[in-house]
Amino acid sequence: MRQKLVIGNWKMHGSLAANAALLDGIKAAPARARLAVCAPFPYLAQCQATLAGTAIAWGAQDVSAEVRGAFTGEVAAPMLAEFGCAYVLVGHSERRSYHGETDATVATKALRALESGLTPVVCVGETLAQREAGETEAVVGRQLAAVVEALSIDQLGKIVLAYEPVWAIGTGKTATSEQAQAVHAYLRGQVASGSAAASADVAARMPILYGGSVKPDNAAELFSMSDIDGGLIGGASLKAEDFLAIGNA
Ligand code: PEP
C-alpha cells in the first residue's frame, strides 16, 4: 500500500515573513497525506528551523548535476543534504524549457540527489502539441527511460516520479482523472517492464504523483485513481488552507 504524498512547489515565490505564516499554517493542522514543501534555496534554512521535529518534510526545486567545483550559481546535492532536505525536484518542465535541461541532465541530477541521500522527484510530462499529436506516451516514456538507464534498480526504488502535463501547469486546466490515470499506469508499466528481477516490485512501490493545477476541489477525484499516489502542487501550495485541504483530499 503506497501512502499518499503531497509536495508543494513554491517556485520563485515567498519571503521570510510570508513563508513563516505559510509554514505556521501548514504545521497547525494534521493532514492525511505525507506533506513536503520545495522552497527556493535561500529559504531552506528557514524550512529546516521551522519544520524540524514536525512530520512535514522539505526540499529544493533543483540541484546541480555536478558535485563541487567552479560552477558559479549552482547548488550541489551535499549542500541540500546539510540543510536537511528530504526531496529535490528534478526535470520540472520549467527547468527543461527555460533552462534547456535535457533528459540526460535530469537523469544525472537524479543520480546526484540519490548519492547524497536525497529523494529526487523526477518530473515528466508532455506539451499540448505533443498530446494532440498522440505522442504523450513516447515523450514521457523517453524522459523516464533516461532516468531508468542512469540508475541501479536499488536507486530506482528510491525515487518519486511526478507526471506533470505541461499544458496543465499553472494554466487552470487539469488533466481529467482518467487522462492522468492512463499516463500513470503507463509509467508504472514501463518501470515494471525493466530487465532487473526487482523491476515489478519497484514499480509497485514507486510513488507517482500528479501535478498540474491541482486544487482542493479536484484533488480527491485525482487521488482516488489507483495509480495516482498524491500530488505535486504549485499555485495551491502557497495558501496553507488550500495545501492542507489537498493533503486531506
Ligand atoms: C508545478 O509547478 O509543479 C505545478 C503543478 O504547478 P500548478 O499546481 O500551479 O499547476
PDB file of C-alpha atoms and ligand atoms in Angstrom:
ATOM      1  CA  MET A   1       0.000   0.000   0.000  1.00  0.00           C
ATOM      2  CA  ARG A   2       1.521   3.301  -1.097  1.00  0.00           C
ATOM      3  CA  GLN A   3       0.904   6.180   1.315  1.00  0.00           C
ATOM      4  CA  LYS A   4      -0.279   9.378  -0.340  1.00  0.00           C
ATOM      5  CA  LEU A   5       2.337  12.124  -0.674  1.00  0.00           C
ATOM      6  CA  VAL A   6       1.608  15.781  -1.376  1.00  0.00           C
ATOM      7  CA  ILE A   7       4.539  18.055  -2.233  1.00  0.00           C
ATOM      8  CA  GLY A   8       4.317  21.832  -2.588  1.00  0.00           C
ATOM      9  CA  ASN A   9       6.442  23.539  -5.226  1.00  0.00           C
ATOM     10  CA  TRP A  10       6.698  27.163  -4.163  1.00  0.00           C
ATOM     11  CA  LYS A  11       8.569  28.063  -7.374  1.00  0.00           C
ATOM     12  CA  MET A  12      10.109  31.568  -7.149  1.00  0.00           C
ATOM     13  CA  HIS A  13       7.648  32.840  -4.567  1.00  0.00           C
ATOM     14  CA  GLY A  14       7.963  33.724  -0.917  1.00  0.00           C
ATOM     15  CA  SER A  15       9.651  35.982   1.624  1.00  0.00           C
ATOM     16  CA  LEU A  16      10.772  35.302   5.173  1.00  0.00           C
ATOM     17  CA  ALA A  17       7.537  36.788   6.525  1.00  0.00           C
ATOM     18  CA  ALA A  18       5.214  35.104   4.028  1.00  0.00           C
ATOM     19  CA  ASN A  19       6.930  31.732   4.472  1.00  0.00           C
ATOM     20  CA  ALA A  20       6.680  31.965   8.265  1.00  0.00           C
ATOM     21  CA  ALA A  21       2.920  32.481   8.027  1.00  0.00           C
ATOM     22  CA  LEU A  22       2.541  29.702   5.446  1.00  0.00           C
ATOM     23  CA  LEU A  23       4.622  27.178   7.393  1.00  0.00           C
ATOM     24  CA  ASP A  24       2.863  28.013  10.656  1.00  0.00           C
ATOM     25  CA  GLY A  25      -0.455  27.451   8.908  1.00  0.00           C
ATOM     26  CA  ILE A  26       0.628  24.108   7.473  1.00  0.00           C
ATOM     27  CA  LYS A  27       2.037  22.966  10.813  1.00  0.00           C
ATOM     28  CA  ALA A  28      -1.128  23.917  12.661  1.00  0.00           C
ATOM     29  CA  ALA A  29      -3.325  21.106  11.355  1.00  0.00           C
ATOM     30  CA  PRO A  30      -2.723  17.431  10.640  1.00  0.00           C
ATOM     31  CA  ALA A  31      -3.013  16.061   7.098  1.00  0.00           C
ATOM     32  CA  ARG A  32      -3.876  12.548   5.990  1.00  0.00           C
ATOM     33  CA  ALA A  33      -1.128  12.557   3.360  1.00  0.00           C
ATOM     34  CA  ARG A  34       2.592  12.928   3.990  1.00  0.00           C
ATOM     35  CA  LEU A  35       3.440  16.563   3.230  1.00  0.00           C
ATOM     36  CA  ALA A  36       6.566  18.264   1.945  1.00  0.00           C
ATOM     37  CA  VAL A  37       7.411  21.725   0.624  1.00  0.00           C
ATOM     38  CA  CYS A  38      10.049  22.520  -2.001  1.00  0.00           C
ATOM     39  CA  ALA A  39      11.306  26.030  -1.314  1.00  0.00           C
ATOM     40  CA  PRO A  40      13.727  28.392  -3.089  1.00  0.00           C
ATOM     41  CA  PHE A  41      17.330  27.793  -1.949  1.00  0.00           C
ATOM     42  CA  PRO A  42      17.635  30.863   0.340  1.00  0.00           C
ATOM     43  CA  TYR A  43      14.674  29.662   2.411  1.00  0.00           C
ATOM     44  CA  LEU A  44      15.917  26.129   3.114  1.00  0.00           C
ATOM     45  CA  ALA A  45      17.403  27.219   6.440  1.00  0.00           C
ATOM     46  CA  GLN A  46      14.048  28.715   7.397  1.00  0.00           C
ATOM     47  CA  CYS A  47      12.257  25.473   6.471  1.00  0.00           C
ATOM     48  CA  GLN A  48      14.802  23.489   8.462  1.00  0.00           C
ATOM     49  CA  ALA A  49      14.363  25.704  11.537  1.00  0.00           C
ATOM     50  CA  THR A  50      10.576  25.822  11.298  1.00  0.00           C
ATOM     51  CA  LEU A  51       9.779  22.255  10.283  1.00  0.00           C
ATOM     52  CA  ALA A  52      12.414  20.245  12.181  1.00  0.00           C
ATOM     53  CA  GLY A  53      10.631  17.876  14.536  1.00  0.00           C
ATOM     54  CA  THR A  54       7.362  18.013  12.578  1.00  0.00           C
ATOM     55  CA  ALA A  55       6.021  15.384  10.190  1.00  0.00           C
ATOM     56  CA  ILE A  56       6.411  17.835   7.282  1.00  0.00           C
ATOM     57  CA  ALA A  57       9.462  17.364   5.066  1.00  0.00           C
ATOM     58  CA  TRP A  58      11.150  19.976   2.897  1.00  0.00           C
ATOM     59  CA  GLY A  59      13.267  20.060  -0.191  1.00  0.00           C
ATOM     60  CA  ALA A  60      14.660  22.114  -3.057  1.00  0.00           C
ATOM     61  CA  GLN A  61      13.459  22.739  -6.596  1.00  0.00           C
ATOM     62  CA  ASP A  62      16.678  21.914  -8.428  1.00  0.00           C
ATOM     63  CA  VAL A  63      20.159  20.516  -7.853  1.00  0.00           C
ATOM     64  CA  SER A  64      23.403  20.710  -9.762  1.00  0.00           C
ATOM     65  CA  ALA A  65      24.484  17.782 -11.915  1.00  0.00           C
ATOM     66  CA  GLU A  66      27.981  18.438 -10.523  1.00  0.00           C
ATOM     67  CA  VAL A  67      29.180  17.552  -7.035  1.00  0.00           C
ATOM     68  CA  ARG A  68      31.514  20.517  -6.402  1.00  0.00           C
ATOM     69  CA  GLY A  69      33.796  22.939  -8.155  1.00  0.00           C
ATOM     70  CA  ALA A  70      33.826  26.030 -10.329  1.00  0.00           C
ATOM     71  CA  PHE A  71      30.127  26.126 -11.229  1.00  0.00           C
ATOM     72  CA  THR A  72      29.026  29.613 -10.289  1.00  0.00           C
ATOM     73  CA  GLY A  73      25.428  29.814  -9.207  1.00  0.00           C
ATOM     74  CA  GLU A  74      24.957  26.060  -8.872  1.00  0.00           C
ATOM     75  CA  VAL A  75      23.920  24.284  -5.672  1.00  0.00           C
ATOM     76  CA  ALA A  76      25.237  20.772  -5.036  1.00  0.00           C
ATOM     77  CA  ALA A  77      23.312  17.858  -3.561  1.00  0.00           C
ATOM     78  CA  PRO A  78      25.556  17.563  -0.456  1.00  0.00           C
ATOM     79  CA  MET A  79      24.703  21.208   0.330  1.00  0.00           C
ATOM     80  CA  LEU A  80      20.980  20.427   0.185  1.00  0.00           C
ATOM     81  CA  ALA A  81      21.554  17.444   2.448  1.00  0.00           C
ATOM     82  CA  GLU A  82      23.245  19.738   5.001  1.00  0.00           C
ATOM     83  CA  PHE A  83      20.045  21.771   5.183  1.00  0.00           C
ATOM     84  CA  GLY A  84      18.017  18.663   5.972  1.00  0.00           C
ATOM     85  CA  CYS A  85      16.326  18.388   2.577  1.00  0.00           C
ATOM     86  CA  ALA A  86      14.487  15.133   2.053  1.00  0.00           C
ATOM     87  CA  TYR A  87      13.434  15.864  -1.536  1.00  0.00           C
ATOM     88  CA  VAL A  88      14.603  17.705  -4.603  1.00  0.00           C
ATOM     89  CA  LEU A  89      12.629  18.279  -7.793  1.00  0.00           C
ATOM     90  CA  VAL A  90      14.500  17.341 -10.951  1.00  0.00           C
ATOM     91  CA  GLY A  91      13.374  17.899 -14.508  1.00  0.00           C
ATOM     92  CA  HIS A  92      10.476  20.227 -13.761  1.00  0.00           C
ATOM     93  CA  SER A  93       9.121  21.379 -17.113  1.00  0.00           C
ATOM     94  CA  GLU A  94      10.135  24.971 -16.302  1.00  0.00           C
ATOM     95  CA  ARG A  95      13.746  23.781 -15.925  1.00  0.00           C
ATOM     96  CA  ARG A  96      13.503  21.710 -19.104  1.00  0.00           C
ATOM     97  CA  SER A  97      12.029  24.519 -21.195  1.00  0.00           C
ATOM     98  CA  TYR A  98      13.607  27.720 -19.771  1.00  0.00           C
ATOM     99  CA  HIS A  99      17.000  26.260 -18.840  1.00  0.00           C
ATOM    100  CA  GLY A 100      17.454  23.726 -21.619  1.00  0.00           C
ATOM    101  CA  GLU A 101      17.716  20.705 -19.333  1.00  0.00           C
ATOM    102  CA  THR A 102      17.968  17.516 -21.351  1.00  0.00           C
ATOM    103  CA  ASP A 103      16.790  14.061 -20.344  1.00  0.00           C
ATOM    104  CA  ALA A 104      20.438  13.141 -19.702  1.00  0.00           C
ATOM    105  CA  THR A 105      20.961  16.151 -17.406  1.00  0.00           C
ATOM    106  CA  VAL A 106      17.809  15.320 -15.489  1.00  0.00           C
ATOM    107  CA  ALA A 107      18.985  11.728 -15.049  1.00  0.00           C
ATOM    108  CA  THR A 108      22.389  12.889 -13.762  1.00  0.00           C
ATOM    109  CA  LYS A 109      20.689  15.243 -11.318  1.00  0.00           C
ATOM    110  CA  ALA A 110      18.552  12.372 -10.019  1.00  0.00           C
ATOM    111  CA  LEU A 111      21.727  10.336  -9.535  1.00  0.00           C
ATOM    112  CA  ARG A 112      23.466  13.186  -7.674  1.00  0.00           C
ATOM    113  CA  ALA A 113      20.476  13.550  -5.363  1.00  0.00           C
ATOM    114  CA  LEU A 114      20.447   9.835  -4.539  1.00  0.00           C
ATOM    115  CA  GLU A 115      24.194   9.810  -3.891  1.00  0.00           C
ATOM    116  CA  SER A 116      23.589  12.401  -1.160  1.00  0.00           C
ATOM    117  CA  GLY A 117      20.652  10.575   0.389  1.00  0.00           C
ATOM    118  CA  LEU A 118      18.005  12.865  -1.114  1.00  0.00           C
ATOM    119  CA  THR A 119      14.856  11.643  -2.821  1.00  0.00           C
ATOM    120  CA  PRO A 120      14.639  13.049  -6.351  1.00  0.00           C
ATOM    121  CA  VAL A 121      11.133  13.877  -7.529  1.00  0.00           C
ATOM    122  CA  VAL A 122      11.584  13.227 -11.239  1.00  0.00           C
ATOM    123  CA  CYS A 123       9.121  15.280 -13.295  1.00  0.00           C
ATOM    124  CA  VAL A 124       7.951  14.152 -16.718  1.00  0.00           C
ATOM    125  CA  GLY A 125       5.227  15.480 -18.964  1.00  0.00           C
ATOM    126  CA  GLU A 126       4.178  16.331 -22.487  1.00  0.00           C
ATOM    127  CA  THR A 127       3.259  19.640 -24.094  1.00  0.00           C
ATOM    128  CA  LEU A 128      -0.199  20.268 -25.542  1.00  0.00           C
ATOM    129  CA  ALA A 129       1.163  19.902 -29.092  1.00  0.00           C
ATOM    130  CA  GLN A 130       2.709  16.547 -28.173  1.00  0.00           C
ATOM    131  CA  ARG A 131      -0.553  15.335 -26.604  1.00  0.00           C
ATOM    132  CA  GLU A 132      -2.541  16.430 -29.635  1.00  0.00           C
ATOM    133  CA  ALA A 133      -0.065  14.627 -31.888  1.00  0.00           C
ATOM    134  CA  GLY A 134      -0.622  11.425 -29.908  1.00  0.00           C
ATOM    135  CA  GLU A 135       2.926  11.491 -28.550  1.00  0.00           C
ATOM    136  CA  THR A 136       2.242  11.531 -24.807  1.00  0.00           C
ATOM    137  CA  GLU A 137       3.485   8.010 -24.081  1.00  0.00           C
ATOM    138  CA  ALA A 138       6.507   8.388 -26.349  1.00  0.00           C
ATOM    139  CA  VAL A 139       7.521  11.646 -24.638  1.00  0.00           C
ATOM    140  CA  VAL A 140       7.067  10.613 -21.015  1.00  0.00           C
ATOM    141  CA  GLY A 141       8.474   7.161 -21.827  1.00  0.00           C
ATOM    142  CA  ARG A 142      11.637   8.727 -23.237  1.00  0.00           C
ATOM    143  CA  GLN A 143      12.000  11.089 -20.248  1.00  0.00           C
ATOM    144  CA  LEU A 144      11.584   8.173 -17.837  1.00  0.00           C
ATOM    145  CA  ALA A 145      13.896   5.844 -19.785  1.00  0.00           C
ATOM    146  CA  ALA A 146      16.847   8.226 -19.381  1.00  0.00           C
ATOM    147  CA  VAL A 147      16.448   8.049 -15.610  1.00  0.00           C
ATOM    148  CA  VAL A 148      15.931   4.283 -15.558  1.00  0.00           C
ATOM    149  CA  GLU A 149      19.130   3.820 -17.575  1.00  0.00           C
ATOM    150  CA  ALA A 150      21.194   6.058 -15.287  1.00  0.00           C
ATOM    151  CA  LEU A 151      20.160   4.408 -12.007  1.00  0.00           C
ATOM    152  CA  SER A 152      20.627   0.994 -10.478  1.00  0.00           C
ATOM    153  CA  ILE A 153      17.431  -0.846  -9.616  1.00  0.00           C
ATOM    154  CA  ASP A 154      18.055  -0.077  -5.925  1.00  0.00           C
ATOM    155  CA  GLN A 155      18.348   3.620  -6.736  1.00  0.00           C
ATOM    156  CA  LEU A 156      15.258   3.493  -8.933  1.00  0.00           C
ATOM    157  CA  GLY A 157      13.404   2.105  -5.948  1.00  0.00           C
ATOM    158  CA  LYS A 158      14.127   5.325  -4.055  1.00  0.00           C
ATOM    159  CA  ILE A 159      12.783   7.932  -6.473  1.00  0.00           C
ATOM    160  CA  VAL A 160       9.413   9.656  -6.634  1.00  0.00           C
ATOM    161  CA  LEU A 161       8.001  10.148 -10.129  1.00  0.00           C
ATOM    162  CA  ALA A 162       5.727  13.080 -10.975  1.00  0.00           C
ATOM    163  CA  TYR A 163       3.577  13.232 -14.098  1.00  0.00           C
ATOM    164  CA  GLU A 164       3.012  16.878 -14.917  1.00  0.00           C
ATOM    165  CA  PRO A 165       1.414  17.578 -18.298  1.00  0.00           C
ATOM    166  CA  VAL A 166       2.995  20.881 -19.341  1.00  0.00           C
ATOM    167  CA  TRP A 167      -0.367  22.156 -20.613  1.00  0.00           C
ATOM    168  CA  ALA A 168      -1.858  21.801 -17.130  1.00  0.00           C
ATOM    169  CA  ILE A 169       0.862  23.568 -15.124  1.00  0.00           C
ATOM    170  CA  GLY A 170      -0.264  26.945 -13.854  1.00  0.00           C
ATOM    171  CA  THR A 171      -2.952  27.141 -16.520  1.00  0.00           C
ATOM    172  CA  GLY A 172      -6.004  26.160 -14.509  1.00  0.00           C
ATOM    173  CA  LYS A 173      -6.501  23.241 -16.942  1.00  0.00           C
ATOM    174  CA  THR A 174      -6.286  19.898 -15.183  1.00  0.00           C
ATOM    175  CA  ALA A 175      -5.957  16.522 -16.825  1.00  0.00           C
ATOM    176  CA  THR A 176      -9.099  14.535 -16.144  1.00  0.00           C
ATOM    177  CA  SER A 177      -8.592  11.802 -13.588  1.00  0.00           C
ATOM    178  CA  GLU A 178      -8.890   9.247 -16.416  1.00  0.00           C
ATOM    179  CA  GLN A 179      -6.281  11.023 -18.556  1.00  0.00           C
ATOM    180  CA  ALA A 180      -3.881  11.219 -15.625  1.00  0.00           C
ATOM    181  CA  GLN A 181      -4.531   7.625 -14.524  1.00  0.00           C
ATOM    182  CA  ALA A 182      -3.803   6.349 -18.028  1.00  0.00           C
ATOM    183  CA  VAL A 183      -0.382   8.024 -18.091  1.00  0.00           C
ATOM    184  CA  HIS A 184       0.427   6.952 -14.525  1.00  0.00           C
ATOM    185  CA  ALA A 185      -0.434   3.348 -15.382  1.00  0.00           C
ATOM    186  CA  TYR A 186       1.751   3.577 -18.492  1.00  0.00           C
ATOM    187  CA  LEU A 187       4.692   4.941 -16.455  1.00  0.00           C
ATOM    188  CA  ARG A 188       4.320   2.241 -13.800  1.00  0.00           C
ATOM    189  CA  GLY A 189       4.189  -0.378 -16.558  1.00  0.00           C
ATOM    190  CA  GLN A 190       7.384   0.991 -18.085  1.00  0.00           C
ATOM    191  CA  VAL A 191       9.197   0.684 -14.758  1.00  0.00           C
ATOM    192  CA  ALA A 192       7.783  -2.821 -14.248  1.00  0.00           C
ATOM    193  CA  SER A 193       9.000  -3.961 -17.663  1.00  0.00           C
ATOM    194  CA  GLY A 194      12.653  -3.269 -16.818  1.00  0.00           C
ATOM    195  CA  SER A 195      15.193  -6.067 -17.136  1.00  0.00           C
ATOM    196  CA  ALA A 196      16.056  -6.259 -13.414  1.00  0.00           C
ATOM    197  CA  ALA A 197      14.415  -9.012 -11.389  1.00  0.00           C
ATOM    198  CA  ALA A 198      13.068  -6.464  -8.911  1.00  0.00           C
ATOM    199  CA  SER A 199      11.516  -4.198 -11.581  1.00  0.00           C
ATOM    200  CA  ALA A 200       7.917  -5.232 -10.935  1.00  0.00           C
ATOM    201  CA  ASP A 201       8.339  -4.786  -7.186  1.00  0.00           C
ATOM    202  CA  VAL A 202       9.999  -1.372  -7.621  1.00  0.00           C
ATOM    203  CA  ALA A 203       7.170  -0.309  -9.941  1.00  0.00           C
ATOM    204  CA  ALA A 204       4.511  -1.451  -7.489  1.00  0.00           C
ATOM    205  CA  ARG A 205       6.094   0.555  -4.672  1.00  0.00           C
ATOM    206  CA  MET A 206       7.011   3.693  -6.660  1.00  0.00           C
ATOM    207  CA  PRO A 207       5.060   6.820  -5.675  1.00  0.00           C
ATOM    208  CA  ILE A 208       3.785   8.509  -8.839  1.00  0.00           C
ATOM    209  CA  LEU A 209       2.401  11.991  -8.184  1.00  0.00           C
ATOM    210  CA  TYR A 210       0.177  14.046 -10.469  1.00  0.00           C
ATOM    211  CA  GLY A 211       0.871  17.762 -10.946  1.00  0.00           C
ATOM    212  CA  GLY A 212      -0.938  20.407 -12.945  1.00  0.00           C
ATOM    213  CA  SER A 213      -3.487  22.816 -11.478  1.00  0.00           C
ATOM    214  CA  VAL A 214      -4.400  20.527  -8.569  1.00  0.00           C
ATOM    215  CA  LYS A 215      -6.808  22.380  -6.284  1.00  0.00           C
ATOM    216  CA  PRO A 216      -8.844  21.456  -3.201  1.00  0.00           C
ATOM    217  CA  ASP A 217     -11.870  20.824  -5.413  1.00  0.00           C
ATOM    218  CA  ASN A 218     -10.247  18.395  -7.871  1.00  0.00           C
ATOM    219  CA  ALA A 219      -7.676  16.654  -5.653  1.00  0.00           C
ATOM    220  CA  ALA A 220      -9.949  13.969  -4.193  1.00  0.00           C
ATOM    221  CA  GLU A 221     -11.025  12.684  -7.587  1.00  0.00           C
ATOM    222  CA  LEU A 222      -7.480  12.612  -8.954  1.00  0.00           C
ATOM    223  CA  PHE A 223      -6.120  10.944  -5.822  1.00  0.00           C
ATOM    224  CA  SER A 224      -8.833   8.285  -5.925  1.00  0.00           C
ATOM    225  CA  MET A 225      -7.288   6.762  -9.057  1.00  0.00           C
ATOM    226  CA  SER A 226      -5.366   3.555  -8.472  1.00  0.00           C
ATOM    227  CA  ASP A 227      -2.007   4.732  -9.844  1.00  0.00           C
ATOM    228  CA  ILE A 228      -2.107   8.319  -8.557  1.00  0.00           C
ATOM    229  CA  ASP A 229      -0.256   8.460  -5.258  1.00  0.00           C
ATOM    230  CA  GLY A 230      -0.634  12.138  -4.454  1.00  0.00           C
ATOM    231  CA  GLY A 231       0.247  15.454  -5.994  1.00  0.00           C
ATOM    232  CA  LEU A 232       2.920  17.972  -6.844  1.00  0.00           C
ATOM    233  CA  ILE A 233       1.232  21.277  -6.160  1.00  0.00           C
ATOM    234  CA  GLY A 234       2.311  24.688  -7.470  1.00  0.00           C
ATOM    235  CA  GLY A 235      -0.050  27.621  -7.019  1.00  0.00           C
ATOM    236  CA  ALA A 236      -2.282  25.996  -4.420  1.00  0.00           C
ATOM    237  CA  SER A 237       0.708  25.203  -2.176  1.00  0.00           C
ATOM    238  CA  LEU A 238       1.122  28.906  -1.392  1.00  0.00           C
ATOM    239  CA  LYS A 239      -2.057  29.028   0.704  1.00  0.00           C
ATOM    240  CA  ALA A 240      -1.915  26.908   3.858  1.00  0.00           C
ATOM    241  CA  GLU A 241      -5.656  26.279   3.788  1.00  0.00           C
ATOM    242  CA  ASP A 242      -5.600  25.016   0.193  1.00  0.00           C
ATOM    243  CA  PHE A 243      -2.444  22.955   0.646  1.00  0.00           C
ATOM    244  CA  LEU A 244      -3.892  21.290   3.743  1.00  0.00           C
ATOM    245  CA  ALA A 245      -7.195  20.669   2.001  1.00  0.00           C
ATOM    246  CA  ILE A 246      -5.300  18.894  -0.796  1.00  0.00           C
ATOM    247  CA  GLY A 247      -3.314  16.958   1.810  1.00  0.00           C
ATOM    248  CA  ASN A 248      -6.586  15.786   3.290  1.00  0.00           C
ATOM    249  CA  ALA A 249      -8.297  15.015  -0.020  1.00  0.00           C
TER     250      ALA A 249
HETATM  251  C1  PEP B   1       4.071  22.740 -10.667  1.00  0.00           C
HETATM  252  O1  PEP B   1       4.660  23.782 -10.862  1.00  0.00           O
HETATM  253  O2  PEP B   1       4.722  21.707 -10.422  1.00  0.00           O
HETATM  254  C2  PEP B   1       2.615  22.758 -10.701  1.00  0.00           C
HETATM  255  C3  PEP B   1       1.977  21.614 -10.734  1.00  0.00           C
HETATM  256  O3  PEP B   1       2.012  23.988 -10.723  1.00  0.00           O
HETATM  257  P1  PEP B   1       0.424  24.289 -10.614  1.00  0.00           P
HETATM  258  O4  PEP B   1      -0.111  23.438  -9.485  1.00  0.00           O
HETATM  259  O5  PEP B   1       0.350  25.749 -10.284  1.00  0.00           O
HETATM  260  O6  PEP B   1      -0.178  23.944 -11.910  1.00  0.00           O
END
